PDB file of C-alpha atoms and ligand atoms in Angstrom:
ATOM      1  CA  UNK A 140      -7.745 -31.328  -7.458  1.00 59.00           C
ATOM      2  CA  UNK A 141      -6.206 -30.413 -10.728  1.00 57.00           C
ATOM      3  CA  UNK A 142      -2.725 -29.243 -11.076  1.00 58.00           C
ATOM      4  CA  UNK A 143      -4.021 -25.623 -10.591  1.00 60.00           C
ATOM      5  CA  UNK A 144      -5.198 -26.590  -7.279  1.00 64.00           C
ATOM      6  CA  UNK A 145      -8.881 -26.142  -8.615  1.00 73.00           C
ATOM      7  CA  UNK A 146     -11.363 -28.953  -8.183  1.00 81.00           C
ATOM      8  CA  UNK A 147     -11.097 -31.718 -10.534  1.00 93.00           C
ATOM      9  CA  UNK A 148     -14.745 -30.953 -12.798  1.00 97.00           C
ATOM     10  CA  UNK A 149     -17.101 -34.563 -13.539  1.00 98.00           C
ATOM     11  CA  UNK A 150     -17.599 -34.324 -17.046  1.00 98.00           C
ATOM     12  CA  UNK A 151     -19.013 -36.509 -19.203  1.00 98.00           C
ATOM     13  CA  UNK A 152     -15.783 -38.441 -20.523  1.00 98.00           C
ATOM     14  CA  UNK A 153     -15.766 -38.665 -16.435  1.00 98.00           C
ATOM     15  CA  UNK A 154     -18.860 -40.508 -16.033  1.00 98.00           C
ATOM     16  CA  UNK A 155     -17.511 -43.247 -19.296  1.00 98.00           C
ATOM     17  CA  UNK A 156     -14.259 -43.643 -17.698  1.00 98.00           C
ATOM     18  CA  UNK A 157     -16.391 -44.375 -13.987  1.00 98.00           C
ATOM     19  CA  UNK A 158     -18.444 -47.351 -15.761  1.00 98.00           C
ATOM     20  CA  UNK A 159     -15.499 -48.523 -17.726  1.00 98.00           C
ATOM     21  CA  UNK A 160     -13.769 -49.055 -14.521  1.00 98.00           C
ATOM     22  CA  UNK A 161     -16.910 -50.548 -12.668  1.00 98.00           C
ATOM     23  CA  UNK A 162     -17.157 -47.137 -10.202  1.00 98.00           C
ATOM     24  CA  UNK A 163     -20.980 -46.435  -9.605  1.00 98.00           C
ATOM     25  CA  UNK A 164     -21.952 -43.117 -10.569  1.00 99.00           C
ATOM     26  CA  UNK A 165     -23.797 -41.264  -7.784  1.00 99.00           C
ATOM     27  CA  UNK A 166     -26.769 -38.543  -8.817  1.00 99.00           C
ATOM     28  CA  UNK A 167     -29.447 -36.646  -7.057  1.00 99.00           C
ATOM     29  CA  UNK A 168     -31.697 -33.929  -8.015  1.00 99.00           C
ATOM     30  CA  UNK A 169     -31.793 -30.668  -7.083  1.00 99.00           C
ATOM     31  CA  UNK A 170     -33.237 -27.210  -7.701  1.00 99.00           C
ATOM     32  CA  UNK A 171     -32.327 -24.903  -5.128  1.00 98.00           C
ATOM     33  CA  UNK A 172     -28.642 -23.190  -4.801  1.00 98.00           C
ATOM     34  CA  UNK A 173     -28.637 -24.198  -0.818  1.00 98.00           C
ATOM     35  CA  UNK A 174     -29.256 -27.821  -1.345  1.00 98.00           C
ATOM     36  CA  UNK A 175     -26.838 -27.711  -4.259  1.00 99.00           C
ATOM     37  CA  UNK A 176     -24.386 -26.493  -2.581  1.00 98.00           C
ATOM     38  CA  UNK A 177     -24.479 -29.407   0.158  1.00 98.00           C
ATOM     39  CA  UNK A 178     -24.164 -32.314  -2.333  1.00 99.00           C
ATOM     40  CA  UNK A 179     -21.532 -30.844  -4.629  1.00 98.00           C
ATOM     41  CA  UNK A 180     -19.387 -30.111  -1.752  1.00 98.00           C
ATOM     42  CA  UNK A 181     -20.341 -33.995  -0.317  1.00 98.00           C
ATOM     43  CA  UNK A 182     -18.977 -35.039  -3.731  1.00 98.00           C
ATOM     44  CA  UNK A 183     -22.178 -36.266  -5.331  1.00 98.00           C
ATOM     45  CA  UNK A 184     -20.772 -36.841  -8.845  1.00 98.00           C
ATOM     46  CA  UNK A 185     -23.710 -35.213 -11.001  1.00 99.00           C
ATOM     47  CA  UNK A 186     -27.183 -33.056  -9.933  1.00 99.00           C
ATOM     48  CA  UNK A 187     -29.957 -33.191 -12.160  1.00 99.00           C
ATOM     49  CA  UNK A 188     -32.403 -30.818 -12.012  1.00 99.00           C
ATOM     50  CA  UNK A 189     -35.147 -32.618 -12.579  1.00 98.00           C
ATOM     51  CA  UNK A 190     -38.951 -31.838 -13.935  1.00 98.00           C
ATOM     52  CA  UNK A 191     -39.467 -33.392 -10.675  1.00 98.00           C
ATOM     53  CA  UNK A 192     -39.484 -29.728  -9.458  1.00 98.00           C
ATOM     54  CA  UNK A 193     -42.825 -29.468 -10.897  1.00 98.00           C
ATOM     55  CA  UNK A 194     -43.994 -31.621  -8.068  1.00 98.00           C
ATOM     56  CA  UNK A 195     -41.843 -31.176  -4.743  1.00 98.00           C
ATOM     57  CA  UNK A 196     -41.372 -27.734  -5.911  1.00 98.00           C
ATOM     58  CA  UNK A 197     -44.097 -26.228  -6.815  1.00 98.00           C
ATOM     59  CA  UNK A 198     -46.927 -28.463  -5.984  1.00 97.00           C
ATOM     60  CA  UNK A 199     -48.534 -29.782  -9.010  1.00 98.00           C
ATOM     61  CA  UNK A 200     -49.671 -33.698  -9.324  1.00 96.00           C
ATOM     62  CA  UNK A 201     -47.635 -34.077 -12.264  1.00 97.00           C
ATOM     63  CA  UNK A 202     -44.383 -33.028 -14.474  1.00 98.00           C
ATOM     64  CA  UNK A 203     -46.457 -31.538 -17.049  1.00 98.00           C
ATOM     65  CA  UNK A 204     -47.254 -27.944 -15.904  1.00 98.00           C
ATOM     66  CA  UNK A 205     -43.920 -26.694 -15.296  1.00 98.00           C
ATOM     67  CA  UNK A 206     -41.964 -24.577 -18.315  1.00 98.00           C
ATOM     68  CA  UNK A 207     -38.771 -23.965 -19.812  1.00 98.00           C
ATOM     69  CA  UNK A 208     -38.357 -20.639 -17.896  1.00 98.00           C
ATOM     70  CA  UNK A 209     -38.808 -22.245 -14.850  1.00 98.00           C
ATOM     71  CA  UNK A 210     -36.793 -24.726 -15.114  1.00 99.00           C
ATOM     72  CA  UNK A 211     -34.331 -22.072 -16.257  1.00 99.00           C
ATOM     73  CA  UNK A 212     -34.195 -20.322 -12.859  1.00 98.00           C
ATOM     74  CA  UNK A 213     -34.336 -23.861 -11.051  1.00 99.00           C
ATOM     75  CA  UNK A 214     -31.109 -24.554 -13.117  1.00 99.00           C
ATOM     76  CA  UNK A 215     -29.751 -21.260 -12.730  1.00 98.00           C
ATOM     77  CA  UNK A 216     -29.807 -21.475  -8.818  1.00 98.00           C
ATOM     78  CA  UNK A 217     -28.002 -25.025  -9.175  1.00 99.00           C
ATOM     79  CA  UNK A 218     -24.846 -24.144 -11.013  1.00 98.00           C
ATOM     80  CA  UNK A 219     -24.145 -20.973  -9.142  1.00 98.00           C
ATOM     81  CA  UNK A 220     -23.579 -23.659  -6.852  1.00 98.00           C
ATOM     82  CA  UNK A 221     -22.258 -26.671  -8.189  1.00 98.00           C
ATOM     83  CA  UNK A 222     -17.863 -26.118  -8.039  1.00 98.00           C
ATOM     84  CA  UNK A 223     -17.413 -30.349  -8.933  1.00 98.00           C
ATOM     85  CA  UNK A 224     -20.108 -32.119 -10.192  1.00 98.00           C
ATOM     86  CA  UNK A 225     -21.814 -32.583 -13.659  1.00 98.00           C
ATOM     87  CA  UNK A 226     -25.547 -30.525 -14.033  1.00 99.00           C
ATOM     88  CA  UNK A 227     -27.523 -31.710 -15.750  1.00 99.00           C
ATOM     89  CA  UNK A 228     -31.131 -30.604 -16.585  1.00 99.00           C
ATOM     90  CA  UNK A 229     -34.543 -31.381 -17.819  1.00 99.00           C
ATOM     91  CA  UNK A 230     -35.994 -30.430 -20.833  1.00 99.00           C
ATOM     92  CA  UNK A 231     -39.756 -29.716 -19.550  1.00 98.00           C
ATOM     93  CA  UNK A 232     -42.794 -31.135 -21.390  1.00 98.00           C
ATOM     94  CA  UNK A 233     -44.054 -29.284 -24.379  1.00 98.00           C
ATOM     95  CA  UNK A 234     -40.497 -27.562 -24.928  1.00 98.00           C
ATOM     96  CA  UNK A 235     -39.316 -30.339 -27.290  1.00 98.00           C
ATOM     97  CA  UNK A 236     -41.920 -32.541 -28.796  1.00 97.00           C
ATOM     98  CA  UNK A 237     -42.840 -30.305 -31.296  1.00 97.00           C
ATOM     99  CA  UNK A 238     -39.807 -30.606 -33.628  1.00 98.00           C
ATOM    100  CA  UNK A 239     -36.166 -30.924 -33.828  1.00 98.00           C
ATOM    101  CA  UNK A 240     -35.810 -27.338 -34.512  1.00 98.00           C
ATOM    102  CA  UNK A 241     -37.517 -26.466 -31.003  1.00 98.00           C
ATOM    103  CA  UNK A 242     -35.641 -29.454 -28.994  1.00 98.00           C
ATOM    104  CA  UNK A 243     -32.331 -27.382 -30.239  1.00 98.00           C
ATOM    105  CA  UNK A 244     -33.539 -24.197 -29.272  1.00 98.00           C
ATOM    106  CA  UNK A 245     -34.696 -25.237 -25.957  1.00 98.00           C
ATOM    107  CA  UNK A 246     -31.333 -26.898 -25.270  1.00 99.00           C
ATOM    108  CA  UNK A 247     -29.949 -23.555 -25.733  1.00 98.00           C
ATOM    109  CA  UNK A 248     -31.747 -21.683 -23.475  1.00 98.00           C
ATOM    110  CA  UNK A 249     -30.706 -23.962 -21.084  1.00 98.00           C
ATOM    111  CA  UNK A 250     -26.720 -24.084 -22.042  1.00 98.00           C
ATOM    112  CA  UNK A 251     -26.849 -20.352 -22.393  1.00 98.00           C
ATOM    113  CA  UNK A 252     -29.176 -18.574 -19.591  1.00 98.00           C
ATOM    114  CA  UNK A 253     -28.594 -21.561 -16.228  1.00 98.00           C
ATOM    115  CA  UNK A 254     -24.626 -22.344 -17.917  1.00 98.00           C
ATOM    116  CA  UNK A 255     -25.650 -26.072 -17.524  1.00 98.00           C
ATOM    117  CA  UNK A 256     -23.754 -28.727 -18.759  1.00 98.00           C
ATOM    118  CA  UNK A 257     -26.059 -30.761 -20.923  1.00 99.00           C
ATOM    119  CA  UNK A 258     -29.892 -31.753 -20.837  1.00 99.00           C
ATOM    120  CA  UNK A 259     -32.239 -34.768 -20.387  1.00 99.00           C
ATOM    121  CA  UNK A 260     -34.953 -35.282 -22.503  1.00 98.00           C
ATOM    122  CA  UNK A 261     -37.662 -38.715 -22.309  1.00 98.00           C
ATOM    123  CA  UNK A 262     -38.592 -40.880 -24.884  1.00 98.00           C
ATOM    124  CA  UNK A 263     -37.234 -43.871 -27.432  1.00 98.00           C
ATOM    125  CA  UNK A 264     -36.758 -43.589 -31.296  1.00 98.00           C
ATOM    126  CA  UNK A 265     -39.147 -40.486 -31.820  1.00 98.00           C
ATOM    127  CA  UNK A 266     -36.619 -38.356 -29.870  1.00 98.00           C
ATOM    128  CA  UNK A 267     -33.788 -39.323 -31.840  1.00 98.00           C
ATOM    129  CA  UNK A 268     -33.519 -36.384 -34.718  1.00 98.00           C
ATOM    130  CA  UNK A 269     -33.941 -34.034 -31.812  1.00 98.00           C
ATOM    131  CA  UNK A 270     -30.852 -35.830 -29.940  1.00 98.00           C
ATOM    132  CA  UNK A 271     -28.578 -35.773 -32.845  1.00 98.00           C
ATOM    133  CA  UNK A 272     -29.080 -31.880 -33.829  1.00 98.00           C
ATOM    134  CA  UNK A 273     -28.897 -31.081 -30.094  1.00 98.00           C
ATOM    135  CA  UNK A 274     -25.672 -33.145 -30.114  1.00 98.00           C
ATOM    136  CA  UNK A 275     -24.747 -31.728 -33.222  1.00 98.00           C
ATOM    137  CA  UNK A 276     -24.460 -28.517 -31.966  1.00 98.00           C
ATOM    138  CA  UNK A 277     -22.474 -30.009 -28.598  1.00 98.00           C
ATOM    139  CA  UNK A 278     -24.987 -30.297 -26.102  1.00 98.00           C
ATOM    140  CA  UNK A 279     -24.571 -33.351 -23.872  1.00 99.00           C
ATOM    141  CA  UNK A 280     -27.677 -35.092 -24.136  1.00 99.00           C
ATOM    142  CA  UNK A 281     -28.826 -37.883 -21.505  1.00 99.00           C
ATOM    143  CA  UNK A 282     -31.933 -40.219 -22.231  1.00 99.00           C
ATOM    144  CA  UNK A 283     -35.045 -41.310 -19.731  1.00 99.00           C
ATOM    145  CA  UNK A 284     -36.860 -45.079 -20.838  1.00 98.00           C
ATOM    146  CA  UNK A 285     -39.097 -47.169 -18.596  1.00 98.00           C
ATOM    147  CA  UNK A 286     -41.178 -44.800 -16.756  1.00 98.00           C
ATOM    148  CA  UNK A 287     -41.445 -41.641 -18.369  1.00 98.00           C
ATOM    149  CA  UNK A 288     -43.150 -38.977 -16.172  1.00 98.00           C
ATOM    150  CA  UNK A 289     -44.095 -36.818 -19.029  1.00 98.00           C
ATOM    151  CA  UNK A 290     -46.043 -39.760 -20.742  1.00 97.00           C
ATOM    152  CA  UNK A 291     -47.963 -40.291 -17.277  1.00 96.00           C
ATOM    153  CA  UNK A 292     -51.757 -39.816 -19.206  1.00 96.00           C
ATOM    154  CA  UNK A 293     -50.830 -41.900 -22.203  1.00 94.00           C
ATOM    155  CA  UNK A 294     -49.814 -44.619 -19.710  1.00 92.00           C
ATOM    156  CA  UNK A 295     -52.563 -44.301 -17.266  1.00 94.00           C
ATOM    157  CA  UNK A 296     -50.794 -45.569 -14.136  1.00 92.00           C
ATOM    158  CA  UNK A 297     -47.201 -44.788 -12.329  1.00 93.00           C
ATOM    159  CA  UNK A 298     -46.249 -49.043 -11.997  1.00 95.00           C
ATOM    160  CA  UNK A 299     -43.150 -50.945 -13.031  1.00 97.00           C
ATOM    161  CA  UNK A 300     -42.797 -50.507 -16.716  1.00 97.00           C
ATOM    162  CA  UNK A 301     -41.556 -53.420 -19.256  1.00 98.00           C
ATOM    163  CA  UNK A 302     -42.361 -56.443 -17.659  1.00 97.00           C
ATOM    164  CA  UNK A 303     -43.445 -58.287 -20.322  1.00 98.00           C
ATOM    165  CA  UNK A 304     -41.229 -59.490 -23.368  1.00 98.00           C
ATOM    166  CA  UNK A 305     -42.593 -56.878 -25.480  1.00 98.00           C
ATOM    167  CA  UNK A 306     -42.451 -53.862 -23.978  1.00 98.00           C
ATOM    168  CA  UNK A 307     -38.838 -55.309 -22.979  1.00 98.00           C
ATOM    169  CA  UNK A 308     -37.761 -55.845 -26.134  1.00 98.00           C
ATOM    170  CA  UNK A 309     -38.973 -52.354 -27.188  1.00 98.00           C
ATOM    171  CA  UNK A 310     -37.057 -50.801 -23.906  1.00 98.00           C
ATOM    172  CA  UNK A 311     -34.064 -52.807 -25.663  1.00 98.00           C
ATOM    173  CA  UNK A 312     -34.238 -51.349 -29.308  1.00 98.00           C
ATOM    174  CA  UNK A 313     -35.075 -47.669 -28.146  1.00 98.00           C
ATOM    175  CA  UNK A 314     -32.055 -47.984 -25.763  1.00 99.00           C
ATOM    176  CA  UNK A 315     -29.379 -48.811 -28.569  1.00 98.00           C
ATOM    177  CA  UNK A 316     -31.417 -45.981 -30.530  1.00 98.00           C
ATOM    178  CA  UNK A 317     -30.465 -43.399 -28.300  1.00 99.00           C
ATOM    179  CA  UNK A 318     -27.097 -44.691 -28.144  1.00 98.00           C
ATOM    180  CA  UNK A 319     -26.422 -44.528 -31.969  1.00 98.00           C
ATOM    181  CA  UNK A 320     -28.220 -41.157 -31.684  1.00 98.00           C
ATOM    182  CA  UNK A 321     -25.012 -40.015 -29.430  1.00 98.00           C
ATOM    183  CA  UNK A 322     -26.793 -39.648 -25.917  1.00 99.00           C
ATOM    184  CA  UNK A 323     -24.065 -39.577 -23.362  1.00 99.00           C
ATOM    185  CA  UNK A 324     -25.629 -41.436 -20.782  1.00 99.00           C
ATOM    186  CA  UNK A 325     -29.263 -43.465 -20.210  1.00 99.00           C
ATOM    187  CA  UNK A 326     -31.737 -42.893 -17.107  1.00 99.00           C
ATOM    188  CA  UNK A 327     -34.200 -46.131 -16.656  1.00 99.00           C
ATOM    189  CA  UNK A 328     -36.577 -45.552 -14.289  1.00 98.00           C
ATOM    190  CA  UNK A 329     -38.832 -48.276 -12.396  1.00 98.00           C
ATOM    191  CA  UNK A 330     -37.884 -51.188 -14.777  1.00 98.00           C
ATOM    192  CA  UNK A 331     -37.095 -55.266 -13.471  1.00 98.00           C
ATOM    193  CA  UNK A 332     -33.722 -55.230 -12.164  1.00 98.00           C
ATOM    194  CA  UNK A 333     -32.713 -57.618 -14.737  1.00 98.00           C
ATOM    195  CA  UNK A 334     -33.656 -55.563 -17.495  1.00 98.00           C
ATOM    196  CA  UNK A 335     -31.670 -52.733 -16.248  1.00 98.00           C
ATOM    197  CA  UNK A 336     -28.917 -54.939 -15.901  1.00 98.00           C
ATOM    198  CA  UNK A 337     -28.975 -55.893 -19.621  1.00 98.00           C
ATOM    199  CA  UNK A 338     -29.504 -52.768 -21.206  1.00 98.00           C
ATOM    200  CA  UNK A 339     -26.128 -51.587 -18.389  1.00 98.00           C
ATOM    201  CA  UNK A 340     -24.285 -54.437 -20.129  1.00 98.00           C
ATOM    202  CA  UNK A 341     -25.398 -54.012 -23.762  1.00 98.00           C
ATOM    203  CA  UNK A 342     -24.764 -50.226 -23.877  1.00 98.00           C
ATOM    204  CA  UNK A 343     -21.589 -48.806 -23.802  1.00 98.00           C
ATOM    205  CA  UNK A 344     -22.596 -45.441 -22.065  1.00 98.00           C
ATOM    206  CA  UNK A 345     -23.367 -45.287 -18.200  1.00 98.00           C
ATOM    207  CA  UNK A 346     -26.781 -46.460 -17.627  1.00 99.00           C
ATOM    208  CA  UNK A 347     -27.987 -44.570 -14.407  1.00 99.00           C
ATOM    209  CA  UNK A 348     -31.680 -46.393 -12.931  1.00 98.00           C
ATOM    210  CA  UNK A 349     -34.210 -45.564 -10.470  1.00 98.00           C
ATOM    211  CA  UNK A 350     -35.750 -48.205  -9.239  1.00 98.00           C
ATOM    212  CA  UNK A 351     -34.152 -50.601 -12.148  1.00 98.00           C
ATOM    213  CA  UNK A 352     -31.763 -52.712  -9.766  1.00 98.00           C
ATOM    214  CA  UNK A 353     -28.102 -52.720  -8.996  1.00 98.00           C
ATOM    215  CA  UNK A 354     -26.894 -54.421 -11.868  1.00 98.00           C
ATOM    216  CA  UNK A 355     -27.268 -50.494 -13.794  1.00 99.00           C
ATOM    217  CA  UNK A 356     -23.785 -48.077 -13.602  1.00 99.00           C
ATOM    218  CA  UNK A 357     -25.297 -45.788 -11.364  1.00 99.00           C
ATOM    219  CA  UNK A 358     -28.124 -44.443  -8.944  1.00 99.00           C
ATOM    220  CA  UNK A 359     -30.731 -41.866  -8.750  1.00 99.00           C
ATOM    221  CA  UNK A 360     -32.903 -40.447  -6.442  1.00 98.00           C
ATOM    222  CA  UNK A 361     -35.438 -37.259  -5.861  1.00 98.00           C
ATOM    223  CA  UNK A 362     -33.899 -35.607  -3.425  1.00 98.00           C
ATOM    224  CA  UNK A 363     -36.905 -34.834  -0.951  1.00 98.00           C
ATOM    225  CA  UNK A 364     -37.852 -38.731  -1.162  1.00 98.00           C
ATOM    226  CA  UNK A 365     -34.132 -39.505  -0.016  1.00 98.00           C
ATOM    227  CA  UNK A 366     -34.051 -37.097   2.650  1.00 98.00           C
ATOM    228  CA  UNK A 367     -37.766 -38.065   4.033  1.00 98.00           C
ATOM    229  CA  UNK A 368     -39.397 -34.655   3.369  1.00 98.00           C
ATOM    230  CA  UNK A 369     -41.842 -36.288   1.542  1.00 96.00           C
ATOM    231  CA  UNK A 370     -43.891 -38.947   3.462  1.00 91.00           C
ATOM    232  CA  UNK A 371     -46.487 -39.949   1.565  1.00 89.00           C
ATOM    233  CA  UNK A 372     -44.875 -41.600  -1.252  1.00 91.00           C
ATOM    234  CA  UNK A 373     -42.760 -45.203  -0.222  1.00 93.00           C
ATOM    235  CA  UNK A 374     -42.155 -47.398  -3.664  1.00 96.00           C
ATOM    236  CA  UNK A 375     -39.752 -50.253  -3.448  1.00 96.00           C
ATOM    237  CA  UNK A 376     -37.156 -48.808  -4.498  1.00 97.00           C
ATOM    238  CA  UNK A 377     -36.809 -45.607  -2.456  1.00 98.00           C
ATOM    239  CA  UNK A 378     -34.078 -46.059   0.319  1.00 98.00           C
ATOM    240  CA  UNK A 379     -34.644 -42.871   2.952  1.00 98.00           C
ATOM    241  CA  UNK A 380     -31.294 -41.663   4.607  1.00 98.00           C
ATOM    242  CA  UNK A 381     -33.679 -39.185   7.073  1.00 98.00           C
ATOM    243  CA  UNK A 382     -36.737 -38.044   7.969  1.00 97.00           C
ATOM    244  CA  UNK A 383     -36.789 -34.509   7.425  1.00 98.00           C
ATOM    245  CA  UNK A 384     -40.639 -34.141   7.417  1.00 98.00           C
ATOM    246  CA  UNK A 385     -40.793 -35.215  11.332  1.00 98.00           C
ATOM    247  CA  UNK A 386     -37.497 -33.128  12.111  1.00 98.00           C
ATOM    248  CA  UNK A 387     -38.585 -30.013  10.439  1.00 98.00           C
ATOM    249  CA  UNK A 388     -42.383 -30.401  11.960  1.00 98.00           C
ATOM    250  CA  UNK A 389     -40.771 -30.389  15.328  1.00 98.00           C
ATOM    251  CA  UNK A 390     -38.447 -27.864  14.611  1.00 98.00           C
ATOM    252  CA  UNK A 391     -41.393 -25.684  13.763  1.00 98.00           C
ATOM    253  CA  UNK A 392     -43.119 -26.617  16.804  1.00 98.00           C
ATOM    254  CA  UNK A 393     -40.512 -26.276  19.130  1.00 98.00           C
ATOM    255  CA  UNK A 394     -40.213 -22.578  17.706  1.00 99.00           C
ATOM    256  CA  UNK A 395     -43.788 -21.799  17.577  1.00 98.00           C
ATOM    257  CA  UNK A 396     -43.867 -22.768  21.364  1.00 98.00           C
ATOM    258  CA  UNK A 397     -40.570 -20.568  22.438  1.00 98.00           C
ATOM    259  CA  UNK A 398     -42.263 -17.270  20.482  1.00 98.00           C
ATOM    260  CA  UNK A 399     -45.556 -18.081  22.382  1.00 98.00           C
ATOM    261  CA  UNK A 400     -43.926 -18.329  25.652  1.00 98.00           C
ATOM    262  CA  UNK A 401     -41.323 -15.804  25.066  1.00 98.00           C
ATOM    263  CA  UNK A 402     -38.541 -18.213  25.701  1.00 98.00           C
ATOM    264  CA  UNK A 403     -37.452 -16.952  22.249  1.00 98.00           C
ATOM    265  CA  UNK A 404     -35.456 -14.312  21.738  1.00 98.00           C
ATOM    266  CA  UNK A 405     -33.482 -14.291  24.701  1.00 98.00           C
ATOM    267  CA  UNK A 406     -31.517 -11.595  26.557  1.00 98.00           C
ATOM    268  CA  UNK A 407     -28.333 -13.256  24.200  1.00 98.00           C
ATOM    269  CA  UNK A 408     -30.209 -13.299  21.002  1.00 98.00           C
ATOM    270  CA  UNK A 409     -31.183  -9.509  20.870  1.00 98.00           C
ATOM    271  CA  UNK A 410     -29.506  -6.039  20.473  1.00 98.00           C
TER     272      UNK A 410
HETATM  273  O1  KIV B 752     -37.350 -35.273 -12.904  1.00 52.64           O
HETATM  274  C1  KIV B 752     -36.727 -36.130 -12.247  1.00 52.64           C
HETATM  275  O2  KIV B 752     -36.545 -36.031 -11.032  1.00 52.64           O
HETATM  276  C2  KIV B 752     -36.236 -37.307 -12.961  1.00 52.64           C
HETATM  277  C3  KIV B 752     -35.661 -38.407 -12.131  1.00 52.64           C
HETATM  278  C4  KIV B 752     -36.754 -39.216 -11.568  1.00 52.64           C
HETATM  279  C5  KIV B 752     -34.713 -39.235 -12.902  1.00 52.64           C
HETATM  280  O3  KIV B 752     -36.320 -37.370 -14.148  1.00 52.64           O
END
C-alpha cells in the first residue's frame, strides 16, 4: 500500500531493486481481463501478454499469424484489470522487423490504445536500433534470447537452444547488447541452466527464464500450461499447479448430464 492507501504499483525500478536484493520475480501470461484479474489480485508481480495468445488463444500452430491489433485488444482486456502488477506485452511478428521507425510506432500503439506499461520484442544485436529509439521515446523495453518463437522456421525445431560453445557465446554477446541498448529486463527461454545462470550474473538487469534453470532472477510460465488446460504439451521444464483440462471436461459433463435429465434448473434455480 502506498501512503494514499492505493496499491503499491511493480514498476520497472521495482523489478531492479527485487534482483538486487536476491527476491525472484514472479510472471505469467495472460490475455483475458478474468484471468488477469485473478493473478494481479494473487500478487503475481508482472503479466505478460504474450504472442503466445496466437496459440492457446486463438488456435494457430505458431506465433506468427497473430497482429498488432490483436494483440491490442488482448492487452487492452489485461490492464483494465491489472490494479498491482507490471504489463507487459508482445510486439507480434511482422510489426517490428521491418525498421526502427515501425518498431517505434508499434510500441505506441501499444502504450497508447491497451495503456501498457512497456513491450517485449525477440532477437539479439539486429533489434538493437529498434530498442534504443523505442527507449528513446520511454517505452520500457524487455528482450527474448534462446528460443525465439517468432524465429521457429529459420530454426526448424522447438529444442533447447545454445548448447554448444558457439551458439553460447553468441547468447552471451547479444545479451550484453541488449543491455547497452537499455532493455529493462531479459527473457531466456529453454537455454542450459548454467547458461541462464551466467548471463543472470553477468547482466545487471533481471534476467527472467523459461525453462533456463533457477540460477536466472525470475520465472515464467504460459499460463494454460501452468494451470493444465493444455495437455498435450509436457517439456522439462513445465511445473503444472492443476489440471484444468480434466476439471473443466467433467464440469461440462456433469452439466450436459443434469440438462439431459432435467436435474438442472431446479425449482431454486428458476423464477
Ligand atoms: O509469448 C509468450 O508467451 C512468451 C513467453 C514464452 C515468455 O514470450
Amino acid at each position: 500500500m502506498s501512503v494514499h492507501g492505493e496499491v503499491k504499483r511493480v514498476t520497472t525500478n521495482t523489478l531492479q531493486s527485487m534482483k538486487m536484493r536476491g527476491e525472484k520475480i514472479s510472471m505469467l501470461t495472460a490475455y483475458d481481463f478474468s484471468m488477469a484479474r485473478i493473478f494481479d489480485d494473487a500478487g503475481i508481480d508482472v503479466i505478460l501478454v504474450g504472442d503466445s495468445a496466437s496459440n492457446v488463444m486463438a488456435g494457430h500452430e505458431t506465433t506468427l499469424p497473430i497482429t498488432l491489433d490483436q494483440m491490442i485488444y488482448h492487452a487492452q482486456s489485461v490492464v483494465r484489470a491489472c490494479l498491482r502488477c507490471l504489463v507487459i506485452v508482445d510486439l507480434p511478428f511482422g510489426s517490428y522487423q521491418g525498421n526502427s521507425k515501425e518498431a517505434l510506432n508499434s510500441s505506441i500503439r501499444i502504450m497508447k490504445e491497451a495503456g501498457a506499461h512497456g513491450i517485449k520484442l525477440e532477437g539479439g544485436d539486429e533489434v538493437c536500433e529498434s530498442i534504443k529509439r523505442i527507449v528513446g521515446a520511454g517505452v520500457p523495453v524487455m528482450g527474448h534470447l534462446g528460443l525465439t518463437p517468432q524465429s521457429i522456421y529459420k530454426f526448424g525445431t522447438y529444442t533447447v537452444r545454445a548448447k554448444e560453445e558457439e551458439e553460447a557465446e553468441r547468447l552471451i554477446k547479444n545479451a550484453h547488447a541488449l543491455e547497452e541498448a537499455g532493455i529493462f529486463c531479459l527473457v531466456l527461454e529453454k537455454i542450459p541452466a548454467a547458461l541462464g545462470a551466467r548471463v543472470a550474473s553477468e547482466l545487471r538487469i533481471p534476467v527472467i527464464g523459461i525453462g533456463a534453470g533457477g540460477g536466472v532472477d525470475g520465472q515464467v510460465l504460459v499460463m494454460h500450461d501452468m494451470l493444465g488446460i493444455t495437455k498435450d504439451f509436457s517439456p522439462r521444464f513445465l511445473r503444472r499447479y492443476l489440471n484444468l483440462y480434466e476439471e473443466i471436461s467433467n464440469a461440462t459433463k456433469q452439466y450436459i448430464g443434469d440438462v439431459k435429465s432435467k436435474d438442472f434448473p431446479s425449482e431454486k434455480e428458476q423464477y
